[in-house]
Short mmCIF file of C-alpha atoms in Angstrom, two decimals:
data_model
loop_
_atom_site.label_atom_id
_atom_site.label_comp_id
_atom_site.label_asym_id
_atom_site.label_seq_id
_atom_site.Cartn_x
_atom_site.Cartn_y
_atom_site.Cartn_z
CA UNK A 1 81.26 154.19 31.24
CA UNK A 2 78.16 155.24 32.93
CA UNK A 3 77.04 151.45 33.02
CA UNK A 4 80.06 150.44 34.64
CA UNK A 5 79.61 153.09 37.48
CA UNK A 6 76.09 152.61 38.11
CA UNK A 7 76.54 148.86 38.43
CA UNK A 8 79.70 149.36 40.78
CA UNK A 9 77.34 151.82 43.33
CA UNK A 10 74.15 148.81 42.86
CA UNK A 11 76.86 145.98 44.09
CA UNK A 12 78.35 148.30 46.79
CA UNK A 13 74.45 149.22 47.97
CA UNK A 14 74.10 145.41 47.81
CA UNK A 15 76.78 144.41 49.81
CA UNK A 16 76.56 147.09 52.32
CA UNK A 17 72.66 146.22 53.13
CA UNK A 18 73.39 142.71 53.54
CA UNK A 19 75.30 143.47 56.72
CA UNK A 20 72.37 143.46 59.12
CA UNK A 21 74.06 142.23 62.04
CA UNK A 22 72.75 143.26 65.20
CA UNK A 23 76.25 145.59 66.62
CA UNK A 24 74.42 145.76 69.90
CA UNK A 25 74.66 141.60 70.60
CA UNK A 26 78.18 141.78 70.26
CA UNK A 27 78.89 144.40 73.13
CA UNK A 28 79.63 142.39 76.62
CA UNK A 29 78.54 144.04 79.63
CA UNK A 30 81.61 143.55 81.84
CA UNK A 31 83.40 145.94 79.04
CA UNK A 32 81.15 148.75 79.36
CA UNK A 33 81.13 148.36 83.66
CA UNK A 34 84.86 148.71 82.71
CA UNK A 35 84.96 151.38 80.38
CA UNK A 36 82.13 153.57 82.51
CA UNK A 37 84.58 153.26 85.44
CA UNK A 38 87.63 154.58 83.33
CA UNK A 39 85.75 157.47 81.66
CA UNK A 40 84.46 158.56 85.40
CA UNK A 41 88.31 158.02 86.47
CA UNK A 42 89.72 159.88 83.12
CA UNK A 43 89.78 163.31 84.23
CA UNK A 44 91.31 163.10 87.82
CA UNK A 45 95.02 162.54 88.40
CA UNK A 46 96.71 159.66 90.52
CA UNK A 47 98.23 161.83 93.72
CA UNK A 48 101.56 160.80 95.09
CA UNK A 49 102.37 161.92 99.34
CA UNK A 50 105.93 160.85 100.49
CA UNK A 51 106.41 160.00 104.37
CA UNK A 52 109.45 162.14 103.50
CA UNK A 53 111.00 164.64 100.36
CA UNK A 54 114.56 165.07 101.88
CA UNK A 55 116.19 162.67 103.55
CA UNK A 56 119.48 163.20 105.79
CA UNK A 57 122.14 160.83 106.33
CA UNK A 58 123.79 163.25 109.15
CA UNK A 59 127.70 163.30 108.96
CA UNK A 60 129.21 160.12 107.16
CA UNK A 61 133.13 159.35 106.21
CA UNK A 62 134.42 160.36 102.81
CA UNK A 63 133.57 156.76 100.83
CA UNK A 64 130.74 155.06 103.34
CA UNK A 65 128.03 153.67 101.28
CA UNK A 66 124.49 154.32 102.89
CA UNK A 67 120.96 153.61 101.44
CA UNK A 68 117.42 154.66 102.30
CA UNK A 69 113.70 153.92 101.68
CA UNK A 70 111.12 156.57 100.48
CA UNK A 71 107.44 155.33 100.91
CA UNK A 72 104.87 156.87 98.77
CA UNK A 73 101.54 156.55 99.08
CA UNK A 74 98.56 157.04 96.35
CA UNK A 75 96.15 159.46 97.72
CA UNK A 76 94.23 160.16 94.79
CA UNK A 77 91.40 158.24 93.41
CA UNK A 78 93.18 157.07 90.12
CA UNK A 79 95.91 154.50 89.80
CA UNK A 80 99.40 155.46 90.29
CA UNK A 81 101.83 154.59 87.64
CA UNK A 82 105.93 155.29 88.82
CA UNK A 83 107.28 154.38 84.95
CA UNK A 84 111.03 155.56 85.91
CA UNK A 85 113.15 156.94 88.45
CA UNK A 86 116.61 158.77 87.65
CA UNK A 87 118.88 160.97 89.66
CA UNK A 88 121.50 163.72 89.18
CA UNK A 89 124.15 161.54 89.38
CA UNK A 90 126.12 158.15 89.50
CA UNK A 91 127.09 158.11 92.86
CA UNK A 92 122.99 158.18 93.65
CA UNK A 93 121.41 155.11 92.13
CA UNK A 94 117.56 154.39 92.52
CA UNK A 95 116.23 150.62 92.71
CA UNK A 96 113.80 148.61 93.46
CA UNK A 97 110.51 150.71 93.23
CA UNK A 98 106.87 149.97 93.24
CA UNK A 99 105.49 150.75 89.82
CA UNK A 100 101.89 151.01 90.62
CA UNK A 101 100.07 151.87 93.41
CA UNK A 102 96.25 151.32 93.93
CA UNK A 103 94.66 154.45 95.44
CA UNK A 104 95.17 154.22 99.25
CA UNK A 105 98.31 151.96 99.30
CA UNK A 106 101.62 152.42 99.68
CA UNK A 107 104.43 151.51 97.99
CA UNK A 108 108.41 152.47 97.94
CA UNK A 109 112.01 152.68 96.08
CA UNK A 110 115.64 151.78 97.93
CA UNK A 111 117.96 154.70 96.79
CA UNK A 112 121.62 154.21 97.57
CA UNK A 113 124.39 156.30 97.80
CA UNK A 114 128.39 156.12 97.74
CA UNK A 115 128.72 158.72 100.60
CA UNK A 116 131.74 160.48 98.04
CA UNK A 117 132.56 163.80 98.25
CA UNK A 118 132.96 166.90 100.97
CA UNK A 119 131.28 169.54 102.74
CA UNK A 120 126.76 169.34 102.37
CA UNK A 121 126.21 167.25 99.59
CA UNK A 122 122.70 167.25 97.80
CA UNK A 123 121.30 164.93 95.13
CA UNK A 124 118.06 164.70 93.65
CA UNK A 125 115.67 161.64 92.87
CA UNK A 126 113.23 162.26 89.83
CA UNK A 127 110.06 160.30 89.57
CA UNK A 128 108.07 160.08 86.59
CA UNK A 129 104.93 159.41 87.10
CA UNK A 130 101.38 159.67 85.88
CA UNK A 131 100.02 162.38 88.46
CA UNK A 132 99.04 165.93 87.43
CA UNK A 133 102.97 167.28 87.39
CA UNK A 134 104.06 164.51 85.51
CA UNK A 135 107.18 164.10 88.05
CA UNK A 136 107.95 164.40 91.43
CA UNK A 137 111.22 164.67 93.33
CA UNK A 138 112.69 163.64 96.66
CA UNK A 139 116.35 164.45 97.82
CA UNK A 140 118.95 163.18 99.99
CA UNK A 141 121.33 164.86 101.91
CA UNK A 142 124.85 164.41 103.77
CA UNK A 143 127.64 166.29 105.33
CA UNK A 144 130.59 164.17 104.38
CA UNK A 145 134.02 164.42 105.90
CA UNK A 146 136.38 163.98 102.97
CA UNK A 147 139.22 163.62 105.25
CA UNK A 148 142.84 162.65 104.65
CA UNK A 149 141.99 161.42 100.94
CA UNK A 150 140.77 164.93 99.66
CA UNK A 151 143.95 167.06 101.33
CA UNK A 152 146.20 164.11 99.79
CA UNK A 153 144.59 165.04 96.47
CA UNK A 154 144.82 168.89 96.41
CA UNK A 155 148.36 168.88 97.73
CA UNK A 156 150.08 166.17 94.96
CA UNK A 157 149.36 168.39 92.42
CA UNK A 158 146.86 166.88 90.27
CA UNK A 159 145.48 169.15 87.47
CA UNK A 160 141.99 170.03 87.33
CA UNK A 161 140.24 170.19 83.99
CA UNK A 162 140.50 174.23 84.08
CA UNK A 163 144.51 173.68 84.74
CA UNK A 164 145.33 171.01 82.14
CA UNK A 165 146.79 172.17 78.36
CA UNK A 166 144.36 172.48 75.64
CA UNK A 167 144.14 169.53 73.27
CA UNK A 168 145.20 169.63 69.97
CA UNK A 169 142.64 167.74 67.21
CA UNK A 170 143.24 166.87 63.50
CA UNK A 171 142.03 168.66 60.77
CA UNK A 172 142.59 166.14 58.26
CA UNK A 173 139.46 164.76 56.67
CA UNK A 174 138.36 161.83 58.17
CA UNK A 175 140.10 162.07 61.04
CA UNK A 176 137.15 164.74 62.67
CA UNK A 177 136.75 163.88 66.84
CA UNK A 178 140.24 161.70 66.93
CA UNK A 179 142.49 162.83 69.68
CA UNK A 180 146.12 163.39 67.85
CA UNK A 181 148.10 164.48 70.61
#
């Protein structure tokens, strides 16, 4: 048994000195310009500045579709990665954004909005991005008439979800989440 081990470590000595390659000749210089400029960039964030944070549509009609453009540019000395956009709702739908920015440009995202609802409406936009919050937000804003549509609404009697019955569900098994009304 000893003879087997000591001839395993003599092979393993042998094969691990015959790798004499010269790990210095296989380094390219363009990669370590590359990764010196990185490492120097590592520990500073990419910072994002918006022409505006809140924009406002003024007064609009219950139902009139508007959109905008926020421009942001990269003040910060890293490269500015936008990976998604969301908002609070539906009716508020973010597009067409740049997804990186070099420091000192500028780039932008088209939000649009269905102009539903009534009275000051807010909604917020939610950046992700690679800066040193990790998001940033913008908001629009409108005062929106909801005119003859809303009254028609509130007076024909339609139910809100506080005012409707309480649903009745099956207990049976296998039938868990089916609506047996």
């Amino acid at each position: 048994m000893k003879k087997i081990i000591l001839s395993f470590c003599a092979l393993s000595l042998v094969a691990f000195m015959s790798c004499k390659e010269d790990a210095t000749a296989k380094i390219k210089s363009e990669n370590v310009a590359e990764a010196a400029e990185r490492d120097a960039n590592a520990g500073s964030f990419a910072v994002i500045s918006f022409e505006e944070v809140e924009h406002d549509f003024g007064a609009l009609k219950n139902g009139t579709p508007v959109e905008t453009v926020f421009k942001y540019t990269n003040t910060g000395t890293s490269p500015l990665v936008v990976s998604n956009i969301q908002s609070t709702c539906g009716c508020t739908v973010p597009s067409d954004w740049t997804k990186q920015v070099a420091p000192g440009e500028t780039g932008e995202m088209t939000v649009k909005f269905d102009g539903r609802g009534n009275g000051v409406v807010t909604k917020s936009i939610t950046l992700t991005t690679n800066t040193e919050n990790g998001s940033e937000t913008v908001r629009i804003k409108a005062t929106i008439d909801g005119g003859e549509g809303v009254m028609q609404q509130a007076q024909s009697g339609t139910q809100s979800i506080m005012q409707q019955p309480a649903r009745k569900y099956s207990t049976q098994p296998g039938h868990e989440g089916h609506n047996h009304d």
